[in-house]
PDB file of C-alpha atoms and ligand atoms in Angstrom:
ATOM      1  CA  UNK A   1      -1.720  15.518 -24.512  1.00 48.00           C
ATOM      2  CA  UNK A   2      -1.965  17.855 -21.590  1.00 54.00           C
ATOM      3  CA  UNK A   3       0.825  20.136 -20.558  1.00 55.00           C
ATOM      4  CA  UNK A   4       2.538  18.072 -18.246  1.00 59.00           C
ATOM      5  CA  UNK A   5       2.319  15.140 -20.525  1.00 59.00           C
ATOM      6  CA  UNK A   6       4.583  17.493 -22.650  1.00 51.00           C
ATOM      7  CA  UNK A   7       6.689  18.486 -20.002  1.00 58.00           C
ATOM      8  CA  UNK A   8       7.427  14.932 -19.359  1.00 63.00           C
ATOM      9  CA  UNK A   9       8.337  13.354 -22.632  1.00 59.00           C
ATOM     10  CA  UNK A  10      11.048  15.490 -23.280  1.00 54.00           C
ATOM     11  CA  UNK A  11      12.421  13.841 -19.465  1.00 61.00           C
ATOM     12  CA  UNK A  12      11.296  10.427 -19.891  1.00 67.00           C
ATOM     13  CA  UNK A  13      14.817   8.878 -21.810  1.00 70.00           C
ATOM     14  CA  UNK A  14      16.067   9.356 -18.014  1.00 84.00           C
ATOM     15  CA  UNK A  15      13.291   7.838 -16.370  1.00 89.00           C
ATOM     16  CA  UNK A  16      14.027   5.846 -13.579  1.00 93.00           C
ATOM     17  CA  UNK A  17      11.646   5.187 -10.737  1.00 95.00           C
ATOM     18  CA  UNK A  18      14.322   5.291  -8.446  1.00 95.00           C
ATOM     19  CA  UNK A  19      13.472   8.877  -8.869  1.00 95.00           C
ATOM     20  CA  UNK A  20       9.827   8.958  -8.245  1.00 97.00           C
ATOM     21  CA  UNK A  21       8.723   9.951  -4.640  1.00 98.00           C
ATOM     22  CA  UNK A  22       5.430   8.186  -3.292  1.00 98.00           C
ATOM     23  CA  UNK A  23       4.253  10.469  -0.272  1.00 98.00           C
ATOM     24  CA  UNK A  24       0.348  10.192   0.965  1.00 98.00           C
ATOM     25  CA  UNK A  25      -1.773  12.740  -1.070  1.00 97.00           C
ATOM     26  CA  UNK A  26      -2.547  16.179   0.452  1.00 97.00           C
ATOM     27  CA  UNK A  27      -5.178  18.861  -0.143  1.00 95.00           C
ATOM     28  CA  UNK A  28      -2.977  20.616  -2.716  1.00 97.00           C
ATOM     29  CA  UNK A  29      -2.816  17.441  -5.036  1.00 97.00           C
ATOM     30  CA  UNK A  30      -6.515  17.489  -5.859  1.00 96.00           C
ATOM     31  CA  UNK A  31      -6.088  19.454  -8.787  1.00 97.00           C
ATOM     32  CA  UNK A  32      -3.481  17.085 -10.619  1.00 97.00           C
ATOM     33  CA  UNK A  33      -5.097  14.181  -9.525  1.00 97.00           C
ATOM     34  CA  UNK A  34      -8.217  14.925 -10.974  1.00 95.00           C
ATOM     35  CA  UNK A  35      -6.271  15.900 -14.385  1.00 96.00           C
ATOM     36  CA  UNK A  36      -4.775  12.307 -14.522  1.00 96.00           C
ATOM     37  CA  UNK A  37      -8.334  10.685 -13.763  1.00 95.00           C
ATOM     38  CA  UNK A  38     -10.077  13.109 -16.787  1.00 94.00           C
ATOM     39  CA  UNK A  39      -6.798  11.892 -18.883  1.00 95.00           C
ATOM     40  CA  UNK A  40      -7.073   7.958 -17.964  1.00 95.00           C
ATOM     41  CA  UNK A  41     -10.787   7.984 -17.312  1.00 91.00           C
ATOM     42  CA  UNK A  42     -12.823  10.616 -19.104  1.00 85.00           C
ATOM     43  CA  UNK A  43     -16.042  11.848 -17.723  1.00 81.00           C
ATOM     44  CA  UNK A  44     -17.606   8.488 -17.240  1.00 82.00           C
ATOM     45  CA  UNK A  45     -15.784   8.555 -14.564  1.00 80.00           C
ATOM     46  CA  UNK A  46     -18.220   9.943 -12.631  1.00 78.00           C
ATOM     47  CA  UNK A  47     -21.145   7.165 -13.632  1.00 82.00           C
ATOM     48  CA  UNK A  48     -19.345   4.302 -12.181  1.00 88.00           C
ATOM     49  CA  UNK A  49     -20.138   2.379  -8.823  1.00 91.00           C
ATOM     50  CA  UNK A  50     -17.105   2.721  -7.406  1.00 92.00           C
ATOM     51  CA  UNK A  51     -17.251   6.679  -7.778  1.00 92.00           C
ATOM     52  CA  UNK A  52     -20.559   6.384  -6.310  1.00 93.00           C
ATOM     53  CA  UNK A  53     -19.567   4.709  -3.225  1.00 94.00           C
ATOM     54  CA  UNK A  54     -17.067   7.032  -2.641  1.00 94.00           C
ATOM     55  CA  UNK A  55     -19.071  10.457  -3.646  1.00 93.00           C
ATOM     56  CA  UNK A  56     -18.912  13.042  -0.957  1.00 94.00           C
ATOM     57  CA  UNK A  57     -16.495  11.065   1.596  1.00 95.00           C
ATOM     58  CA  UNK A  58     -12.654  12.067   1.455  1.00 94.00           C
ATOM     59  CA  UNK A  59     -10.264   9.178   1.081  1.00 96.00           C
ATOM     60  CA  UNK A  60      -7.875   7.561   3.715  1.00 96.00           C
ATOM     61  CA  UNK A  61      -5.102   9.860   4.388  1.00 94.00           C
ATOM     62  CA  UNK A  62      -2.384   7.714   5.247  1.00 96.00           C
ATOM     63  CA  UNK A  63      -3.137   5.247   3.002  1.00 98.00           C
ATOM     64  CA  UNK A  64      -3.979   7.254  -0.617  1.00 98.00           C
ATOM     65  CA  UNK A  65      -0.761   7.693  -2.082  1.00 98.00           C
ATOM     66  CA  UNK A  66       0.758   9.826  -5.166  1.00 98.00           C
ATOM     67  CA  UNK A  67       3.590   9.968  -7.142  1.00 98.00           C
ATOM     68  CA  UNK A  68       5.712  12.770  -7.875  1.00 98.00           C
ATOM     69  CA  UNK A  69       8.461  12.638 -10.588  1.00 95.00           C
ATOM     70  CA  UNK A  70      10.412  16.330 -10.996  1.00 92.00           C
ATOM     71  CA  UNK A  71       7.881  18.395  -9.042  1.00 94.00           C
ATOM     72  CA  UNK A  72       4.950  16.559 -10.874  1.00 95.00           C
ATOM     73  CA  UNK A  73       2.189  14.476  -9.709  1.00 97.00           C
ATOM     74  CA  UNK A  74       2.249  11.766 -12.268  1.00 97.00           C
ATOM     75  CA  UNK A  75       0.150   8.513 -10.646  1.00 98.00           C
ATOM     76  CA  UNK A  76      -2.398   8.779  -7.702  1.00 98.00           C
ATOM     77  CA  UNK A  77      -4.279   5.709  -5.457  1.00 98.00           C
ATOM     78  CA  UNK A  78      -6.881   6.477  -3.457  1.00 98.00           C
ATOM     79  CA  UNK A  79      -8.511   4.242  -0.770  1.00 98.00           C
ATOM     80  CA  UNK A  80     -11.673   5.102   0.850  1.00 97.00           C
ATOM     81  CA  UNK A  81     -12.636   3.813   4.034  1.00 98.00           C
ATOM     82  CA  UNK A  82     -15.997   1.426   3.927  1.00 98.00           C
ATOM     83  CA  UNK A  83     -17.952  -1.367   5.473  1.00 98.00           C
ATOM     84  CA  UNK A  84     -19.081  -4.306   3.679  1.00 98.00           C
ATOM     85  CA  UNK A  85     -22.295  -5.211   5.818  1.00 98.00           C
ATOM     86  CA  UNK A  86     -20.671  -4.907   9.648  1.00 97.00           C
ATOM     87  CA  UNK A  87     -17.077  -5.506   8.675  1.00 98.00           C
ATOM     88  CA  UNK A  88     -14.887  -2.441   8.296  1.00 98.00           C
ATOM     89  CA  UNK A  89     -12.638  -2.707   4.939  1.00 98.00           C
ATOM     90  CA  UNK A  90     -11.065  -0.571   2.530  1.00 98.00           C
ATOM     91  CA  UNK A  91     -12.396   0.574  -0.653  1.00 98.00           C
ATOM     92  CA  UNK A  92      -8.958   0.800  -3.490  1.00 98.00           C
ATOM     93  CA  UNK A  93      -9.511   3.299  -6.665  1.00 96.00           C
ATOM     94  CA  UNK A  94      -8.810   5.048  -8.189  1.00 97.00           C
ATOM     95  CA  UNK A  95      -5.469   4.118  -9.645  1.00 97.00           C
ATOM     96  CA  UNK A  96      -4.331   5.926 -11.967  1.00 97.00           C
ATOM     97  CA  UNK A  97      -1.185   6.620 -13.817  1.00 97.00           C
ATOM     98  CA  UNK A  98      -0.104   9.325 -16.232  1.00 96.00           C
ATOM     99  CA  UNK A  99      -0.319   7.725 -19.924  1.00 94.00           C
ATOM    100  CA  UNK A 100       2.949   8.942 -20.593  1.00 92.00           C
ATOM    101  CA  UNK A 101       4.692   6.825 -18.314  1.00 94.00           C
ATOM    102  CA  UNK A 102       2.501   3.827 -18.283  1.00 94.00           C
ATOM    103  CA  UNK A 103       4.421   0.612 -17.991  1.00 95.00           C
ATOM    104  CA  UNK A 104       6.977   2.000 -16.188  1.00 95.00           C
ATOM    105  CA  UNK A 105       6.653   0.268 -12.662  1.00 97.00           C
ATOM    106  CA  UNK A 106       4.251   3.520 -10.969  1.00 98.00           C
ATOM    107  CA  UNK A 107       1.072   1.917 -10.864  1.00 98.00           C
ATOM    108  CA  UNK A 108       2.447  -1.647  -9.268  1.00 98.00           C
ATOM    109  CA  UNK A 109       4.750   0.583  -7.413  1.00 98.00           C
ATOM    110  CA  UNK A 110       1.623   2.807  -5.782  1.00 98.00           C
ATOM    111  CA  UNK A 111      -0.478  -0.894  -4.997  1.00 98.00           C
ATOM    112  CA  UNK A 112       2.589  -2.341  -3.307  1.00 98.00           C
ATOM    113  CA  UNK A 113       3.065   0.490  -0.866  1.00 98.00           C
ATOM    114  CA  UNK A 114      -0.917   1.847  -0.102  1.00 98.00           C
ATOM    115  CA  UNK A 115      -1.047  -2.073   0.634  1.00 98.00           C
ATOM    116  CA  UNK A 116       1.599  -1.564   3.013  1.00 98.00           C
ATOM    117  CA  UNK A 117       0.410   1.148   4.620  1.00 98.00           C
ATOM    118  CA  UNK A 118      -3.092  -0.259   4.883  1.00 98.00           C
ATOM    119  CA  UNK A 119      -1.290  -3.708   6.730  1.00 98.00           C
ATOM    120  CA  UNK A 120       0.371  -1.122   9.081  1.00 97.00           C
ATOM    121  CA  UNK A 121      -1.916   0.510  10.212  1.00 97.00           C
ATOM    122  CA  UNK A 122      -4.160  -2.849  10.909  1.00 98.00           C
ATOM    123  CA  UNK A 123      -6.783  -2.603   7.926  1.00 98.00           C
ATOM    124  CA  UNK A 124      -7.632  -6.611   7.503  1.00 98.00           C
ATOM    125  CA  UNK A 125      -9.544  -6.277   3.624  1.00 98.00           C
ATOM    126  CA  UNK A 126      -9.240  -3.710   0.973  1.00 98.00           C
ATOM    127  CA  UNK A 127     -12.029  -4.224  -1.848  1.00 98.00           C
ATOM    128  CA  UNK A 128     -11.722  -2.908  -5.669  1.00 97.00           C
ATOM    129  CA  UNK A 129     -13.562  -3.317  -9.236  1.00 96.00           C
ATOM    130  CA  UNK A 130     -10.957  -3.590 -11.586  1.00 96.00           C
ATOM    131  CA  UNK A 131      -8.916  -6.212 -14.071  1.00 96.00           C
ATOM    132  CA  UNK A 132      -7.995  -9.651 -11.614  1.00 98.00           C
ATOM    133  CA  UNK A 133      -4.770 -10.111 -14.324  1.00 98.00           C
ATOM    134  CA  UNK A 134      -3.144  -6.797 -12.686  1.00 98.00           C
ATOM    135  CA  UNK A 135      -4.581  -6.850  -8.893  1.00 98.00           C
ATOM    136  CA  UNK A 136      -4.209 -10.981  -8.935  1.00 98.00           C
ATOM    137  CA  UNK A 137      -0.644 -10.307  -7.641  1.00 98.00           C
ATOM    138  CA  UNK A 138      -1.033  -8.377  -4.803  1.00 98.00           C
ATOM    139  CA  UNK A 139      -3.438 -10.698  -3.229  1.00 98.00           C
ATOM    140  CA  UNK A 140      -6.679  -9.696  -5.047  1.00 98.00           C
ATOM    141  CA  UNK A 141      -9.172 -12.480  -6.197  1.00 98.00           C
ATOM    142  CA  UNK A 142     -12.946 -12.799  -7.053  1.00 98.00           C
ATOM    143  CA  UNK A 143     -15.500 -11.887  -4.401  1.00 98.00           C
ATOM    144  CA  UNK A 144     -17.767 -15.085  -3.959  1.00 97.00           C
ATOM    145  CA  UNK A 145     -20.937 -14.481  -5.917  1.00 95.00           C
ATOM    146  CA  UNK A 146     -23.469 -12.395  -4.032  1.00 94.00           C
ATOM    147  CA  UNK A 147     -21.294 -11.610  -0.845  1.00 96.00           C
ATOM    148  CA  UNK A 148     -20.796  -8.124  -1.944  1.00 97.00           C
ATOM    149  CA  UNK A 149     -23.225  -5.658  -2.834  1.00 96.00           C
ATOM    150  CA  UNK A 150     -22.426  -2.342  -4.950  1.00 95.00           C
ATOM    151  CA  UNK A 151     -24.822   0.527  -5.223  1.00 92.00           C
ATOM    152  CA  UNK A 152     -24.874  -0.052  -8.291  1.00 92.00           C
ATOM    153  CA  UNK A 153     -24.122  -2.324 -11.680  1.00 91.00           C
ATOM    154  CA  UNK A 154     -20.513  -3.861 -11.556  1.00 93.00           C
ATOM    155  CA  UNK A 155     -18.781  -7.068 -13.736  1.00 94.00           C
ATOM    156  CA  UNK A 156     -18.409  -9.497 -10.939  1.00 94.00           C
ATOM    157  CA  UNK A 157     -15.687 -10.714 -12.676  1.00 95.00           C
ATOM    158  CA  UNK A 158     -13.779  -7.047 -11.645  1.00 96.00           C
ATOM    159  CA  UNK A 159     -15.325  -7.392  -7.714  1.00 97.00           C
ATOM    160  CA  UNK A 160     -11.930  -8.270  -6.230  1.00 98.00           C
ATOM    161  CA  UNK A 161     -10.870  -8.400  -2.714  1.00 98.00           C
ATOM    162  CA  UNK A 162      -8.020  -8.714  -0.932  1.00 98.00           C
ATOM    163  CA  UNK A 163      -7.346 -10.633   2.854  1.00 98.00           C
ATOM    164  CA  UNK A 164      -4.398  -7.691   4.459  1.00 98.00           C
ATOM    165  CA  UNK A 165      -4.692 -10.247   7.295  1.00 97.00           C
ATOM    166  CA  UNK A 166      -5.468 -14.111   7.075  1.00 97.00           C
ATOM    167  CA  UNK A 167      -9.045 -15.185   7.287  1.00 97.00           C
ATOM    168  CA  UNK A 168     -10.341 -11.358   7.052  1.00 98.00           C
ATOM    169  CA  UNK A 169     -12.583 -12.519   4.276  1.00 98.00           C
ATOM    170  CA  UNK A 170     -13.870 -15.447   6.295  1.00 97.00           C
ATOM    171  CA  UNK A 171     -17.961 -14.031   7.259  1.00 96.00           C
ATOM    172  CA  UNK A 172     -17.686 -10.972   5.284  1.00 98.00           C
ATOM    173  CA  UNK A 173     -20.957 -10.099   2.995  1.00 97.00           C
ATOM    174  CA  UNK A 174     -23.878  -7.428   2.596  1.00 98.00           C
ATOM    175  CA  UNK A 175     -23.784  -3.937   1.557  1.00 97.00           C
ATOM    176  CA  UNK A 176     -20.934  -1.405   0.547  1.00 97.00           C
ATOM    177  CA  UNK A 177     -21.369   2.323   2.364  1.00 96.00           C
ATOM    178  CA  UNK A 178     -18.697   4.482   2.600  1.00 97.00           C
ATOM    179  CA  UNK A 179     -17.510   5.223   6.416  1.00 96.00           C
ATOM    180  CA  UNK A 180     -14.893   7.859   6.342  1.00 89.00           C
ATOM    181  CA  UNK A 181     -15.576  11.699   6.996  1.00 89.00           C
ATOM    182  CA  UNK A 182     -17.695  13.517   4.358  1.00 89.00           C
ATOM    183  CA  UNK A 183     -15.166  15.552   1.732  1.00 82.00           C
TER     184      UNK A 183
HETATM  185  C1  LIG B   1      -3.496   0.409 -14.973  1.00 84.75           C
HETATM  186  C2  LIG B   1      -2.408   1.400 -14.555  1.00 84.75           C
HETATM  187  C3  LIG B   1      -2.716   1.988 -13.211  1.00 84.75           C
HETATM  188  C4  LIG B   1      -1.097   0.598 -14.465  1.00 84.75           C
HETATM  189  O1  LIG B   1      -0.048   1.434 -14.011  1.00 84.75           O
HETATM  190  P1  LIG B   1       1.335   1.526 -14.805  1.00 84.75           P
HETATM  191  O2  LIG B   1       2.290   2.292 -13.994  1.00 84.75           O
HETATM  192  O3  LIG B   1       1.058   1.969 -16.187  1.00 84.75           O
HETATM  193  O4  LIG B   1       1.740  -0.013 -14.921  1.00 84.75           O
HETATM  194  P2  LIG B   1       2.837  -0.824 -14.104  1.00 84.75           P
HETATM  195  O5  LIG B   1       4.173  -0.439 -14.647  1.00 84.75           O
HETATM  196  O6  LIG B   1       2.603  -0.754 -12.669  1.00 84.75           O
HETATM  197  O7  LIG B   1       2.486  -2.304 -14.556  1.00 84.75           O
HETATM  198  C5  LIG B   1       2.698  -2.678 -15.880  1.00 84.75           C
HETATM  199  C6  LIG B   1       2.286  -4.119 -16.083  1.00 84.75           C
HETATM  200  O8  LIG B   1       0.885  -4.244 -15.806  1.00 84.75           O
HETATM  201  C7  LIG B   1       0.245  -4.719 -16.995  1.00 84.75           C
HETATM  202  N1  LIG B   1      -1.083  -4.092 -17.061  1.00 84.75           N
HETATM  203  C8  LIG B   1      -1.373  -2.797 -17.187  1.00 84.75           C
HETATM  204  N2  LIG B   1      -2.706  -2.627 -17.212  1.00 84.75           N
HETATM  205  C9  LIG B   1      -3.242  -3.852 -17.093  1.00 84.75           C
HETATM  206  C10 LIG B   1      -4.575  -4.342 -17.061  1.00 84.75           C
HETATM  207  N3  LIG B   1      -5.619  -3.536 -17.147  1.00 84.75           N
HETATM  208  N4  LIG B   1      -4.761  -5.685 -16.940  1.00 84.75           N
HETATM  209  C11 LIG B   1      -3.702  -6.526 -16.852  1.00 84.75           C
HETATM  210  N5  LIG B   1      -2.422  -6.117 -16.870  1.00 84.75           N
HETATM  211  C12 LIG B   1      -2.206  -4.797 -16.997  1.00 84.75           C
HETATM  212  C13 LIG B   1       1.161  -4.304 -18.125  1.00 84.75           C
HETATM  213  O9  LIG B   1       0.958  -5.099 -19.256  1.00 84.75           O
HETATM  214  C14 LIG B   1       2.521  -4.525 -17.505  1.00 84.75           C
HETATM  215  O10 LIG B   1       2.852  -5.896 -17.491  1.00 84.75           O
HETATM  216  P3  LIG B   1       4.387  -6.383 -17.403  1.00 84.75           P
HETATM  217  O11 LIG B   1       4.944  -5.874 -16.095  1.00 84.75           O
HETATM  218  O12 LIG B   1       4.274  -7.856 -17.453  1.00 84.75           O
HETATM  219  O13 LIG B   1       5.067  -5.771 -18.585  1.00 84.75           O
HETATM  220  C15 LIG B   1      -2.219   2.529 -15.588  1.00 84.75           C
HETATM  221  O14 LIG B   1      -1.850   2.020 -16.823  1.00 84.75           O
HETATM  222  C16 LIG B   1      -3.442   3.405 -15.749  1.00 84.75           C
HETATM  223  O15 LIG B   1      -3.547   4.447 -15.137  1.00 84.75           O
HETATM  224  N6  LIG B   1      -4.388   2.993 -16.627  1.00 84.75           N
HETATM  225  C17 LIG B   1      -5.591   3.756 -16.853  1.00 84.75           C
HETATM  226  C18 LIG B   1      -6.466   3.787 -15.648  1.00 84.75           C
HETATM  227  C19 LIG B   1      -6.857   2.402 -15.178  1.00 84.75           C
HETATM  228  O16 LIG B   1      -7.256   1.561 -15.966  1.00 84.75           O
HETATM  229  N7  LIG B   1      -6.721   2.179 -13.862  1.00 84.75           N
HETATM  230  C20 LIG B   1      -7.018   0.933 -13.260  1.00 84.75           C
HETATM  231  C21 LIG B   1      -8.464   0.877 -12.942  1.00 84.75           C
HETATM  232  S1  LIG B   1      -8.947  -0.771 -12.614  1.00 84.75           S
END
């Protein structure tokens, strides 16, 4: 358990996520975030497509959210700005959520409003590897065999996209590079 795991179980009787604040991420959250990925995620973190795809290119401001419960950072979603071939998309993960208030309502919570923020401000697709039985309700479901290709090995059954606008998928195929600025 890390220190603010501590910190937080002697709170969580009270929890209520009426109290958590979701605000887009800033340069001073780096530090937590990257203790909740090392607590959900371990190192192999860093082997994974996804992180490759997104190595060296800072996420999408507006749209990479955290949440902060009492001063804390306690869940984080980052989405990284790609294209898929020609098409411009977004690139979702991670998400992550301190263990000691999983189940709680932060992770579905931090999809429901980087979604949002991503319609608003006219993204059409957002892309992820992850499990289809959480992401299947906010509009995620199975790339097509071979449309999308990863730098890398991935379960197609966790290649997962999501139409922001109708149709956005319709055409869409080739290869994932990240687009945004260099971190
Ligand atoms: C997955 C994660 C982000 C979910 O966030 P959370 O705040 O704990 O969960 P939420 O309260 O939003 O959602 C809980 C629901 O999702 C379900 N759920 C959680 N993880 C799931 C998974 N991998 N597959 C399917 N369902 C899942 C729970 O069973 C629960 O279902 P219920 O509402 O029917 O009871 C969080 O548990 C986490 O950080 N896990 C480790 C990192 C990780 O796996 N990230 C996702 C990468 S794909």
């Amino acid at each position: 358990m890390t220190a603010i795991d501590l910190s937080l179980a002697r709170s969580l009787d009270a929890f209520r996520l009426a109290d958590v604040v979701f605000r887009p991420e800033t340069a001073e959250d780096a530090a937590a975030i990257d203790a909740i990925h090392d607590v959900t995620f371990g190192p192999g973190r860093y082997a994974r497509t996804a992180f490759r795809i997104r190595e060296g290119h800072a996420a999408d401001g507006p749209t990479s959210l955290v949440a902060v419960y009492r001063g804390d950072v306690v869940g984080s979603v980052r989405l990284t700005a790609i294209a898929v071939g020609d098409t411009p998309a977004l690139l979702l993960g991670p998400l992550a959520v301190l263990p000691a208030l999983k189940n709680l309502g932060v992770g579905k919570a931090l999809m429901r409003l980087s979604l949002e923020a991503a319609r608003q401000r006219g993204h059409r697709l957002v892309v992820l590897v992850g499990d289809l039985p959480y992401y299947r309700p906010f509009g995620f479901g199975p790339v097509p065999a071979g449309r999308v290709i990863l730098p890398g090995p991935v379960d197609p059954a966790r290649l997962l996209w999501a139409e922001l606008v109708p149709g956005a998928s319709a055409g869409v195929g080739g290869s994932v590079r990240a687009t945004g600025p260099t971190a």
